[in-house]
XYZ file of C-alpha atoms in Angstrom:
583
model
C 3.352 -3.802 -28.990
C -0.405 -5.030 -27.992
C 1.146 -6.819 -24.663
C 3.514 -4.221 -24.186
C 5.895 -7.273 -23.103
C 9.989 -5.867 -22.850
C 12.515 -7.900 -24.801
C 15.754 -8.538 -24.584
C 18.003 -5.877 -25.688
C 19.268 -5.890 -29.137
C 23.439 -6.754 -29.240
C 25.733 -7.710 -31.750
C 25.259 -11.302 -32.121
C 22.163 -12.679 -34.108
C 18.952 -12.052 -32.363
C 16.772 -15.865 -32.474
C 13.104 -16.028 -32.068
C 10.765 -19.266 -33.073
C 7.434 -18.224 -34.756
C 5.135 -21.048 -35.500
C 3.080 -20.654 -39.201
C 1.167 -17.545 -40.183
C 2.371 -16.556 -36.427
C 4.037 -12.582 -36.121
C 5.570 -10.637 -33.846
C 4.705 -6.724 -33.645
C 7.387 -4.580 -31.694
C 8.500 -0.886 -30.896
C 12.334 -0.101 -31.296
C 13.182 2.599 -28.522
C 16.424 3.211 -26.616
C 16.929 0.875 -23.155
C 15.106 2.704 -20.461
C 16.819 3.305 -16.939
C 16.032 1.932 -14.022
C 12.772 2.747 -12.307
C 13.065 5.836 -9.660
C 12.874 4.607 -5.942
C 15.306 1.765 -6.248
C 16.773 0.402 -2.981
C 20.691 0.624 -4.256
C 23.218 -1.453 -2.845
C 26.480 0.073 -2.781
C 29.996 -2.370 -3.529
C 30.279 -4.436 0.017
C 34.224 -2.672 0.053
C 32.094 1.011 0.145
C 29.930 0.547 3.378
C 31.006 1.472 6.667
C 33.170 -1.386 9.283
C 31.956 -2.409 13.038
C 34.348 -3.167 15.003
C 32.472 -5.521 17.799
C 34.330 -7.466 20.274
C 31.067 -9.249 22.104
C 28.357 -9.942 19.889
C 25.194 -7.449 19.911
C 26.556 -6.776 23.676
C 29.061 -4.642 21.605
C 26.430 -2.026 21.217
C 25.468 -1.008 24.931
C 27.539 -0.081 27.845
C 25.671 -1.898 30.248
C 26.306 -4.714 28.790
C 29.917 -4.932 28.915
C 33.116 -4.641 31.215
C 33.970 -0.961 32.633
C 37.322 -0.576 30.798
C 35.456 -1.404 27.448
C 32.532 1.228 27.728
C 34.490 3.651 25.531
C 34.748 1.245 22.935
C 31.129 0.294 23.195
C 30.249 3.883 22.947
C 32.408 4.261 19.972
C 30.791 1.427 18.237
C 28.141 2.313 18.988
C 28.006 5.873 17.543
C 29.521 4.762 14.278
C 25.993 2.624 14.255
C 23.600 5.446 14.636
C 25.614 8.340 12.866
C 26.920 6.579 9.987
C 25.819 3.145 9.234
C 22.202 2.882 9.822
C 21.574 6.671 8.700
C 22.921 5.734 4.976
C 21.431 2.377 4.969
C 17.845 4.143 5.433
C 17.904 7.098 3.801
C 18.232 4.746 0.435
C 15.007 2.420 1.711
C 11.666 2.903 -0.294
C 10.050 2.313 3.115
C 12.072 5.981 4.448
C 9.112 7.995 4.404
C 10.549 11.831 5.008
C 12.166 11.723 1.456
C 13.029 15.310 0.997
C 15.470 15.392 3.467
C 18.655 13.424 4.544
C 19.034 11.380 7.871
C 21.447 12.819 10.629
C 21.074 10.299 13.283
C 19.175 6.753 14.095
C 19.047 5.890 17.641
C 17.760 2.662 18.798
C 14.775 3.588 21.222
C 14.193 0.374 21.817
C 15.830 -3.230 21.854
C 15.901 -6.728 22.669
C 17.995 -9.591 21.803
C 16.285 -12.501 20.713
C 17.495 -15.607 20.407
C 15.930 -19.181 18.712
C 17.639 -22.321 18.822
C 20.023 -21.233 15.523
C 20.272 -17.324 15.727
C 20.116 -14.840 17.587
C 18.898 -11.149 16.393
C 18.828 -7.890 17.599
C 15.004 -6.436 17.188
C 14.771 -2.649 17.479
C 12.910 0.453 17.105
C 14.787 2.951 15.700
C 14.375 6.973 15.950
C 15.031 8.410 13.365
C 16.039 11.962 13.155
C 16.125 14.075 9.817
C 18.027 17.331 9.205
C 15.067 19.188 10.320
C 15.241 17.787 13.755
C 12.030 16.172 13.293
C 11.750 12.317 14.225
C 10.260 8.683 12.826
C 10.222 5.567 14.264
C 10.889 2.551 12.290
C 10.500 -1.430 13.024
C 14.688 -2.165 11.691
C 14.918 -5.668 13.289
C 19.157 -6.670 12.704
C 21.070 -10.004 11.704
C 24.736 -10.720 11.741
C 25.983 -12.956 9.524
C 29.614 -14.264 9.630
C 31.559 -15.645 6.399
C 33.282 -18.606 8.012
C 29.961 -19.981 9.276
C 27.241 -18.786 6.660
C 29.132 -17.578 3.430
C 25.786 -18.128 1.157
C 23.680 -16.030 3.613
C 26.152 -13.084 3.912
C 26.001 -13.057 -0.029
C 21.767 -13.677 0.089
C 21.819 -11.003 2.665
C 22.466 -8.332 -0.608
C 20.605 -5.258 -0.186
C 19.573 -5.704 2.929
C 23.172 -5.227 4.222
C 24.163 -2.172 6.418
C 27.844 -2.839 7.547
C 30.793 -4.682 7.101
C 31.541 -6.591 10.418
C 34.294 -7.444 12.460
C 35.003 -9.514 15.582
C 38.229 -10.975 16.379
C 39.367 -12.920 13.428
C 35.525 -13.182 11.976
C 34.551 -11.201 9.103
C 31.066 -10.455 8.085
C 28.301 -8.426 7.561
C 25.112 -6.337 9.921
C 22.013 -6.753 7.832
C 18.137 -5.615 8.375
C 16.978 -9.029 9.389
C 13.735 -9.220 7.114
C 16.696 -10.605 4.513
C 17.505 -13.561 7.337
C 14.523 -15.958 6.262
C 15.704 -17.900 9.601
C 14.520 -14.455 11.362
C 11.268 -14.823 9.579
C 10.160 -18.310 10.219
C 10.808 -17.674 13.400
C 9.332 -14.624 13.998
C 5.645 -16.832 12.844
C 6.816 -19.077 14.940
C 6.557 -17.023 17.889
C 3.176 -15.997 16.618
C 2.264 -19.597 16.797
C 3.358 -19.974 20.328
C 2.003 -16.990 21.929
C 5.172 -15.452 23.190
C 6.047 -12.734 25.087
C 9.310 -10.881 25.075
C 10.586 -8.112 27.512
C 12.682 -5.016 25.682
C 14.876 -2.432 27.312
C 11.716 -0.035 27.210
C 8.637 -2.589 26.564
C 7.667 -5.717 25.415
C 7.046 -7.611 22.249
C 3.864 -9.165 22.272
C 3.630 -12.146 19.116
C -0.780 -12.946 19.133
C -2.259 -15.340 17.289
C -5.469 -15.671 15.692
C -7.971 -18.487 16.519
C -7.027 -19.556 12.347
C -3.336 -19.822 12.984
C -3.047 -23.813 12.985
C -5.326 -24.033 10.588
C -3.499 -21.412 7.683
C 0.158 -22.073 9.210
C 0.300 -25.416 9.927
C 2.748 -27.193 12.267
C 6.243 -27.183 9.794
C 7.439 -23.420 9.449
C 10.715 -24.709 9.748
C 10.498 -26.154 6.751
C 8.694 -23.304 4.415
C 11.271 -22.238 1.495
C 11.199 -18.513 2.127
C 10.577 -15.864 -0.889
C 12.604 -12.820 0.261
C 11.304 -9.226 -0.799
C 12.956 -7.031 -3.956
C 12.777 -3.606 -3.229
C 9.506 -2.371 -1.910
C 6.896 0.603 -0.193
C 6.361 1.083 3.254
C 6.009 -2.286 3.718
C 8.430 -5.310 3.167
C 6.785 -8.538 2.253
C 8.241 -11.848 2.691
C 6.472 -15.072 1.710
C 6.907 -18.693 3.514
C 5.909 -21.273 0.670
C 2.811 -21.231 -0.776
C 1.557 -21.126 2.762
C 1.668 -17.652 4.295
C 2.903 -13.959 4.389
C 4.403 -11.785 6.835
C 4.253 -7.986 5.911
C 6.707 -6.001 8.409
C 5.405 -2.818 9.139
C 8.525 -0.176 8.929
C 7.308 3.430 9.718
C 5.611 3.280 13.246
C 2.875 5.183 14.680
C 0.961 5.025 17.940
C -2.106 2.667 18.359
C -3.312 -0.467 17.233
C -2.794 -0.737 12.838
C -6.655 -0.921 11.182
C -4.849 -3.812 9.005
C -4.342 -5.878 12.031
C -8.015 -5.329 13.841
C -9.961 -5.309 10.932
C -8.578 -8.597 10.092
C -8.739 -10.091 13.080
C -12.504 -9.120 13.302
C -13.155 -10.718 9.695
C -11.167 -13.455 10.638
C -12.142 -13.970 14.086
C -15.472 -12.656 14.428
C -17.753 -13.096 11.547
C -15.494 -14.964 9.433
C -15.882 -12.788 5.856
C -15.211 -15.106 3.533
C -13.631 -12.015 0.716
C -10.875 -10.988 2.698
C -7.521 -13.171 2.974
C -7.233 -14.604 7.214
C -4.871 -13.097 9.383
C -3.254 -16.076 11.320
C -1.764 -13.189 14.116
C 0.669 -10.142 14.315
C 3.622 -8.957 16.427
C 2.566 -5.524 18.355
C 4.995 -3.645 20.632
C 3.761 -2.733 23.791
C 5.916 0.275 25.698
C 6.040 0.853 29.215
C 3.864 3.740 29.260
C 1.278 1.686 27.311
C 1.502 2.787 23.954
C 1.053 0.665 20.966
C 2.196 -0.229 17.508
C 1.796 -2.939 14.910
C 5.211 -4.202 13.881
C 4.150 -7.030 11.641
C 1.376 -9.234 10.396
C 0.634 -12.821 9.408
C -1.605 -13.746 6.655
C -3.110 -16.612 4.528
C -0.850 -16.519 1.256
C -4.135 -16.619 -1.599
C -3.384 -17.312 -5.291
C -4.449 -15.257 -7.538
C -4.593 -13.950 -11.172
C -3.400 -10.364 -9.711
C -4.482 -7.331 -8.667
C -8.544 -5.609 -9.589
C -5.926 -2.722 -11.182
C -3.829 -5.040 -13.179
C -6.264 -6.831 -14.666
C -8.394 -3.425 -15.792
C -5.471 -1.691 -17.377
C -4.625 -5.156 -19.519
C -8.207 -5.044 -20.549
C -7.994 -1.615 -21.508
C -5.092 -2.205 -22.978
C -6.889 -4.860 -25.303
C -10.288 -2.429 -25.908
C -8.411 0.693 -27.303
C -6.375 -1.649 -29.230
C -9.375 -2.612 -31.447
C -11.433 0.433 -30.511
C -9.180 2.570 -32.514
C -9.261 0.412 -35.739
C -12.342 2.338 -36.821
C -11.723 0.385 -40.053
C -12.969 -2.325 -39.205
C -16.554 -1.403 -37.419
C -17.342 -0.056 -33.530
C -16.410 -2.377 -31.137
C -18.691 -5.302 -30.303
C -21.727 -4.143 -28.075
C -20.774 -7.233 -25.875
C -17.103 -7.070 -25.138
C -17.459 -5.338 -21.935
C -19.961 -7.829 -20.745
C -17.326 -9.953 -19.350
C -15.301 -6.955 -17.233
C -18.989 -5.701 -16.075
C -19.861 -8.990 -14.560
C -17.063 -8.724 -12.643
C -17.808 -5.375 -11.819
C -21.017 -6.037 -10.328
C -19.684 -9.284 -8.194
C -16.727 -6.800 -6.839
C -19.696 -4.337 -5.768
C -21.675 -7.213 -4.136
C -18.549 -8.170 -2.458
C -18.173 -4.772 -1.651
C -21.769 -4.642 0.136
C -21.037 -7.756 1.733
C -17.802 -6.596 3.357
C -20.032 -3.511 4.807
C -22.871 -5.700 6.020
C -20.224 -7.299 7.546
C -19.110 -4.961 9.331
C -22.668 -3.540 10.216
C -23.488 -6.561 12.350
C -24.365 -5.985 16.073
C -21.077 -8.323 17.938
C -21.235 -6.699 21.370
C -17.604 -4.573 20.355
C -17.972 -1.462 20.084
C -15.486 -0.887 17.891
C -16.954 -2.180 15.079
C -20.557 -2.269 15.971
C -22.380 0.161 13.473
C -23.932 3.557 15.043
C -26.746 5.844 13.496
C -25.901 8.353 10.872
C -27.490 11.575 11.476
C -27.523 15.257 9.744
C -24.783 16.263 12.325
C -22.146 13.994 10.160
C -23.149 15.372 6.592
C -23.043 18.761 7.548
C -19.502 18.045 9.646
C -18.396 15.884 6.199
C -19.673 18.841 3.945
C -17.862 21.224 6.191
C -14.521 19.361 6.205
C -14.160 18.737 2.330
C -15.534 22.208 1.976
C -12.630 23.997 3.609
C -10.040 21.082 1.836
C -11.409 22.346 -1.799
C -10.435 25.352 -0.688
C -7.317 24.724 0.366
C -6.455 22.464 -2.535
C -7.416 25.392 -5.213
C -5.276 27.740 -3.636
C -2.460 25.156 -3.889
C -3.309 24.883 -7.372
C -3.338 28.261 -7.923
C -0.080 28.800 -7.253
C 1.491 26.566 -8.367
C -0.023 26.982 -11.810
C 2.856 27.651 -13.519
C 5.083 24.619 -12.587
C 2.232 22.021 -13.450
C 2.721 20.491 -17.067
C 2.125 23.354 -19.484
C -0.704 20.775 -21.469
C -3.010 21.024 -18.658
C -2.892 24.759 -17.690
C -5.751 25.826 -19.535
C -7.944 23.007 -17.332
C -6.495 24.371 -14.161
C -7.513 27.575 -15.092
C -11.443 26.458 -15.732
C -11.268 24.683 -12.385
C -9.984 27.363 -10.481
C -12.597 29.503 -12.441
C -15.326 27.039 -11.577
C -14.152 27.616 -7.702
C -17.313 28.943 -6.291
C -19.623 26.755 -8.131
C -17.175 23.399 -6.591
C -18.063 24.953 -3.163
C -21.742 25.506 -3.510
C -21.848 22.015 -4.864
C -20.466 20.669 -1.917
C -22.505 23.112 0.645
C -25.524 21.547 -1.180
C -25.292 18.219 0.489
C -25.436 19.498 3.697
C -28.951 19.068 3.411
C -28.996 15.125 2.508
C -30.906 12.697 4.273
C -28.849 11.761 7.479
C -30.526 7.928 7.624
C -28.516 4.501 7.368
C -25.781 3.371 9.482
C -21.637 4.692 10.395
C -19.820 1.393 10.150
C -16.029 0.660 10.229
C -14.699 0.533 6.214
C -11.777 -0.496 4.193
C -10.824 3.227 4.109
C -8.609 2.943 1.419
C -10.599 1.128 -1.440
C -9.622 1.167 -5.335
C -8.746 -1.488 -8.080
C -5.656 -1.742 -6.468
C -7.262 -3.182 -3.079
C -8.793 -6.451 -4.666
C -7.137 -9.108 -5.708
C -8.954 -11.784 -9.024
C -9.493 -14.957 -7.613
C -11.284 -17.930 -9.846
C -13.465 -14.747 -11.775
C -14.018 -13.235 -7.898
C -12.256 -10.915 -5.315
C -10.054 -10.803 -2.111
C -10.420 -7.587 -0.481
C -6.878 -6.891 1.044
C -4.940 -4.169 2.651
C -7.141 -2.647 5.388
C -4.548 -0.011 6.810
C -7.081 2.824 5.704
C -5.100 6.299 4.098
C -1.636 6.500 4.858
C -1.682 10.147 5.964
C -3.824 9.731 8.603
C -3.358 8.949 12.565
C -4.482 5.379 13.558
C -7.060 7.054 15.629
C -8.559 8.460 12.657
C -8.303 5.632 10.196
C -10.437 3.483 13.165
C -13.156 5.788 12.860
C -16.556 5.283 11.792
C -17.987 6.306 8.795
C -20.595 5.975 5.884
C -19.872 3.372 3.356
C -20.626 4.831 0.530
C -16.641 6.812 1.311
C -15.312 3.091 0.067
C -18.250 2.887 -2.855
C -16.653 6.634 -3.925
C -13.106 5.066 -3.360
C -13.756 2.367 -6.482
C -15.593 4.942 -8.785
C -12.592 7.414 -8.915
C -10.313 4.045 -9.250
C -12.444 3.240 -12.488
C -11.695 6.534 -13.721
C -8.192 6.508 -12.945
C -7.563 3.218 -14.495
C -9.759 4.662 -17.393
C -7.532 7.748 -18.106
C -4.284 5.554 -17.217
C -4.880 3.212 -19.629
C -6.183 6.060 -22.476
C -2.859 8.438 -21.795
C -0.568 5.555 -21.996
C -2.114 4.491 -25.532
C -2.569 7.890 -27.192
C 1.283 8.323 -26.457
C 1.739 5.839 -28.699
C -1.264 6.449 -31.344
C -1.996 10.524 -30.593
C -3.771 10.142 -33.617
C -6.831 7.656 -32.121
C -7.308 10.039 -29.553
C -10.336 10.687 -30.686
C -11.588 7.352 -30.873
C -10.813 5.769 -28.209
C -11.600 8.925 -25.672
C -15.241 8.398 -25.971
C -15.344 4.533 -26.044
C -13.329 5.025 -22.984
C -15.766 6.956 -21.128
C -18.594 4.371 -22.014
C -16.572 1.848 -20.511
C -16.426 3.896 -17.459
C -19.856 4.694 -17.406
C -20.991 0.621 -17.577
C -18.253 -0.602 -14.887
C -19.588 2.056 -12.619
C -23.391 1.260 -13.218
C -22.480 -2.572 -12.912
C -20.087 -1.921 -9.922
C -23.020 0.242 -7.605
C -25.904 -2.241 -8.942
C -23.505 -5.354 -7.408
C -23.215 -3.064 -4.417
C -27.025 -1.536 -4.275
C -28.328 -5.162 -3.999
C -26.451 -6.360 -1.224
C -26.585 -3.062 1.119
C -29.988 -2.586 0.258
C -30.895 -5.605 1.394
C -29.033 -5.413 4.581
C -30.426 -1.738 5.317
C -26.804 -0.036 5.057
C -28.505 2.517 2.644
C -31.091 3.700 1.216
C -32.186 2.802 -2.392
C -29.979 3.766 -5.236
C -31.661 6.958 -6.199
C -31.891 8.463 -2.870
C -28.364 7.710 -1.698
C -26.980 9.718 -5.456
C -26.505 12.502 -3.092
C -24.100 11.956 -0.540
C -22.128 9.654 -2.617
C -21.361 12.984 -5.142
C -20.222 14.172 -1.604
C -17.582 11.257 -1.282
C -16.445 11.409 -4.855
C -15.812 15.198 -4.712
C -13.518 14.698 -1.394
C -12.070 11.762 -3.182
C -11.172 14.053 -6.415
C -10.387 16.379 -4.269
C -7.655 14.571 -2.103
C -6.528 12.975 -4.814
C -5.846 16.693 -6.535
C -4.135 17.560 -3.779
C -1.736 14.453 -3.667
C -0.654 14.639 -7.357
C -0.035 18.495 -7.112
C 2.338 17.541 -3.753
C 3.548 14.412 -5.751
C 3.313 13.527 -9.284
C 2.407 17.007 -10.983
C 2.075 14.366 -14.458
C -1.088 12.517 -13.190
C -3.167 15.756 -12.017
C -4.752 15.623 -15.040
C -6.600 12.999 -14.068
C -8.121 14.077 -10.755
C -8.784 17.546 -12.921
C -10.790 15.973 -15.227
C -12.604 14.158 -12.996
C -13.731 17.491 -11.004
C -14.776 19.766 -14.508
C -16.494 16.612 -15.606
C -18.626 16.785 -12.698
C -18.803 20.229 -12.546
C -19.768 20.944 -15.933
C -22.016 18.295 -16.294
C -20.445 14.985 -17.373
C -20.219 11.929 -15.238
């Protein structure tokens, strides 16, 4: 019960367990749970779809092969983009248009590339939903054959898209981030600097000045820890050494992740974010760009900022609602707000950081004037807007416990958008810097009782062109005070489902938490930035910061209402707290 650890299920035979003296065990009988939603499923080998090839990847284009075999190419061919790939990616996590099926993936772009073991087919792939509308994907491709590689046609599992045939070889077409061979060699390239021509482009592999240095000279050699199902990202790690994160939904322009890193790497050499040792970009022939994977330092760690505050939470109702036995001690935050402030000073660091003068002016920092607030106030203005009329109708199919708070917000309305027409008259001083863009508990990682600040792709739903914008960055300082009140109310709905009846006890000692992580977190951050003129004092930058955390509980509103109607309670809260006068 107090780790919330899962057990074995409970069978026929005995059930053993070793207890040393005056030791116990505490559990909660329930019924098995199923499987999490969003599971990549892997249907019986026999089920999926057979290729017929007759030449290797030549079997796939027309050019490629002799005239009176072009209508078998084509055939082939088709059965690839109409059948086989569209079922194998409308059942990834990384597929982002969810809500509707895939009619056809074409490959928009391809090159074989060969190493001294394997050879691969890398591709972009266009893929076209039932509404007509298109994606592009990174689907790189591996054939494996049983008579030569049994064990990696079986390791291949999920990742497989097709029986395969050629001749008198049977095997099976796979997405090639399950070929660790593809992998190592794909860092390899990095390593090297290569350049290779596609049908329609090129793929450029770039290396930062850190690669020897975090890679090393043996890839070859790196045991490779292949991915379980995952996001919009798959992850694959070589040894203790390094990571590659393949980047599967495409879009236009250079990924934040990939330039940000390469600047902290590179450039001023920020010591709280984990190297990049290079990345793979496409280049077309027109001259567009995308980021189709990265390489980074692998860094060990004790887990994520979010992990780490939801087990402590975990631990603090616990005893917080034995009211039995005294108030909690006025100490036992004082170890989780020490970290709180060194994540905020790490957070001002990573903004001085990117406030130095380096002659680029893509990150060099550029004045903030009363133009931006009133263009800020403006924009999250109009999306309040916007996001109560969303909520207003669709009142009715929220959870029925949290209608009545809808119904103050959307009663509260006008006084939401006079609070946010109020900061168009803040003070316009201090600097527009580049910024994580995306920053919450889930960002850092707990290294040795400090942080790694990772993931710098900025929000999701945004172009490339916007997440490379400039901004204040007190957006990222709003980012981590809504996280602390999400992981707050995360950890307080999970336990009161389990004790409704310490509610009331815990509620309030959860909210002082709140209140000292977020006074520890902005002094940590108010003494570096401060210091290195990226705002004003504490007092004087209150102001626009409300600004940030209203468009934060704002667009986070608007994503559970779109997404996960159970968790808009949270982002509700968070806006009638501030409008009615709590924190």
């Amino acid at each position: 019960m107090i780790g919330r650890t899962a057990f074995p299920p409970i069978g026929d035979l005995p059930y053993l367990l070793t207890l040393s003296g005056h030791d116990f065990l505490w559990f909660r009988l329930a019924p098995a749970e199923k499987a999490p939603t969003g599971r990549e499923e892997l249907l019986p080998r026999e089920e999926l779809p057979v290729l017929v090839l007759f030449d290797g990847w030549a079997s796939l284009f027309r050019d490629r092969v002799v005239p009176w075999r072009i209508a078998m190419s084509e055939k082939v061919r088709n059965q690839l983009e109409t059948d086989a790939l569209p079922a194998f990616v409308a059942g990834r996590r990384w597929y982002a248009a969810k809500s509707e099926a895939v009619r056809r993936v074409e490959l928009a772009d391809y090159v074989e590339w060969k190493s001294r073991e394997r050879s691969w087919l890398v591709t972009l792939a266009r893929v076209e939903g039932t509404s007509g509308a298109t994606q592009t994907y990174f689907l790189p491709l591996t054939l494996a054959w049983e008579d030569v590689d049994e064990t990696m046609v079986n390791a291949l599992g999920s990742f497989t898209i097709a029986r395969a045939r050629q001749q008198a070889q049977a095997g099976v077409l796979a997405d090639a981030f399950g070929d660790e061979t593809f992998v190592r060699a794909l860092v390899a390239a990095v390593g090297e600097g290569v350049q290779v021509k596609s049908a329609r482009g090129s793929l450029q592999f770039k290396p930062t000045s850190a690669f020897a240095r975090l890679v090393g000279s043996d890839v070859a050699t790196l045991p490779a820890t292949m991915p379980g199902a995952q996001s919009s990202n798959t992850i694959v790690s070589l040894g203790d050494r390094v990571f590659v994160k393949g980047y599967r939904r495409l879009q236009a322009g250079v990924n934040p992740e990939v330039e940000i890193g390469r600047y902290l790497t590179d450039v001023v050499q920020f010591a709280h974010c984990v190297p990049v040792a290079g990345s793979v970009e496409y280049l077309a022939e027109d001259g567009r760009t995308a980021t189709l994977a990265l390489i980074q330092q692998y860094v060990f760690n004790q887990g994520s900022g979010w992990d780490f505050t939801l087990n402590h939470l975990d631990r603090f109702f616990e005893d917080a609602s034995r009211g039995a036995r005294g108030a909690p001690a006025p100490d036992v935050h004082d170890g989780y707000t020490a970290l709180a402030r060194t994540l905020g000073m790490r957070t001002g660091e990573l903004h001085a950081a990117f406030a130095r003068n380096t002659g680029d002016p893509a990150f060099d920092p550029v004045p903030l004037g009363t133009a931006d607030i009133g263009a800020w106030t403006e924009r999250v203005r109009a999306e309040a807007m916007a996001v109560l009329d969303r909520l207003r109708r669709r009142r009715d199919a929220l959870p029925e416990s949290i209608r009545d708070d809808v119904d103050r917000l959307i009663a509260l309305r006008d006084d939401l958008l006079a609070r946010i027409a109020a900061h168009a008259k803040d003070r316009g001083d201090g600097v527009k810097t580049r910024l994580h863009g995306d920053y919450h508990l889930g960002q850092v990682l707990l290294v040795h009782n400090d942080f790694m600040i990772i993931d710098f792709e900025g929000e999701p739903s945004r172009t490339m062109e916007e997440r490379a914008q400039k901004h204040s960055p007190l957006k990222d300082v709003a980012g981590m005070l809504r996280s602390f009140d999400y992981a707050m109310h995360t950890a307080l709905f999970k336990f009161v489902s389990e004790r409704p009846d310490a509610r009331e006890a815990v509620e309030s000692a959860g909210l002082q938490w709140q209140a000292r992580a977020a006074d520890a977190f902005l002094d940590g951050y108010d003494e570096v930035a401060h210091a290195n003129g990226l705002t004003s004092a504490r007092a004087e930058m209150k102001g626009l910061l409300e600004l940030f955390v209203l468009e934060k509980a704002v667009y986070e509103l608007k994503y559970e209402v779109d997404n996960r109607p159970d968790w808009v309670r949270i982002p509700l809260i968070g806006l009638l707290n501030i409008l009615e006068g709590g924190r």
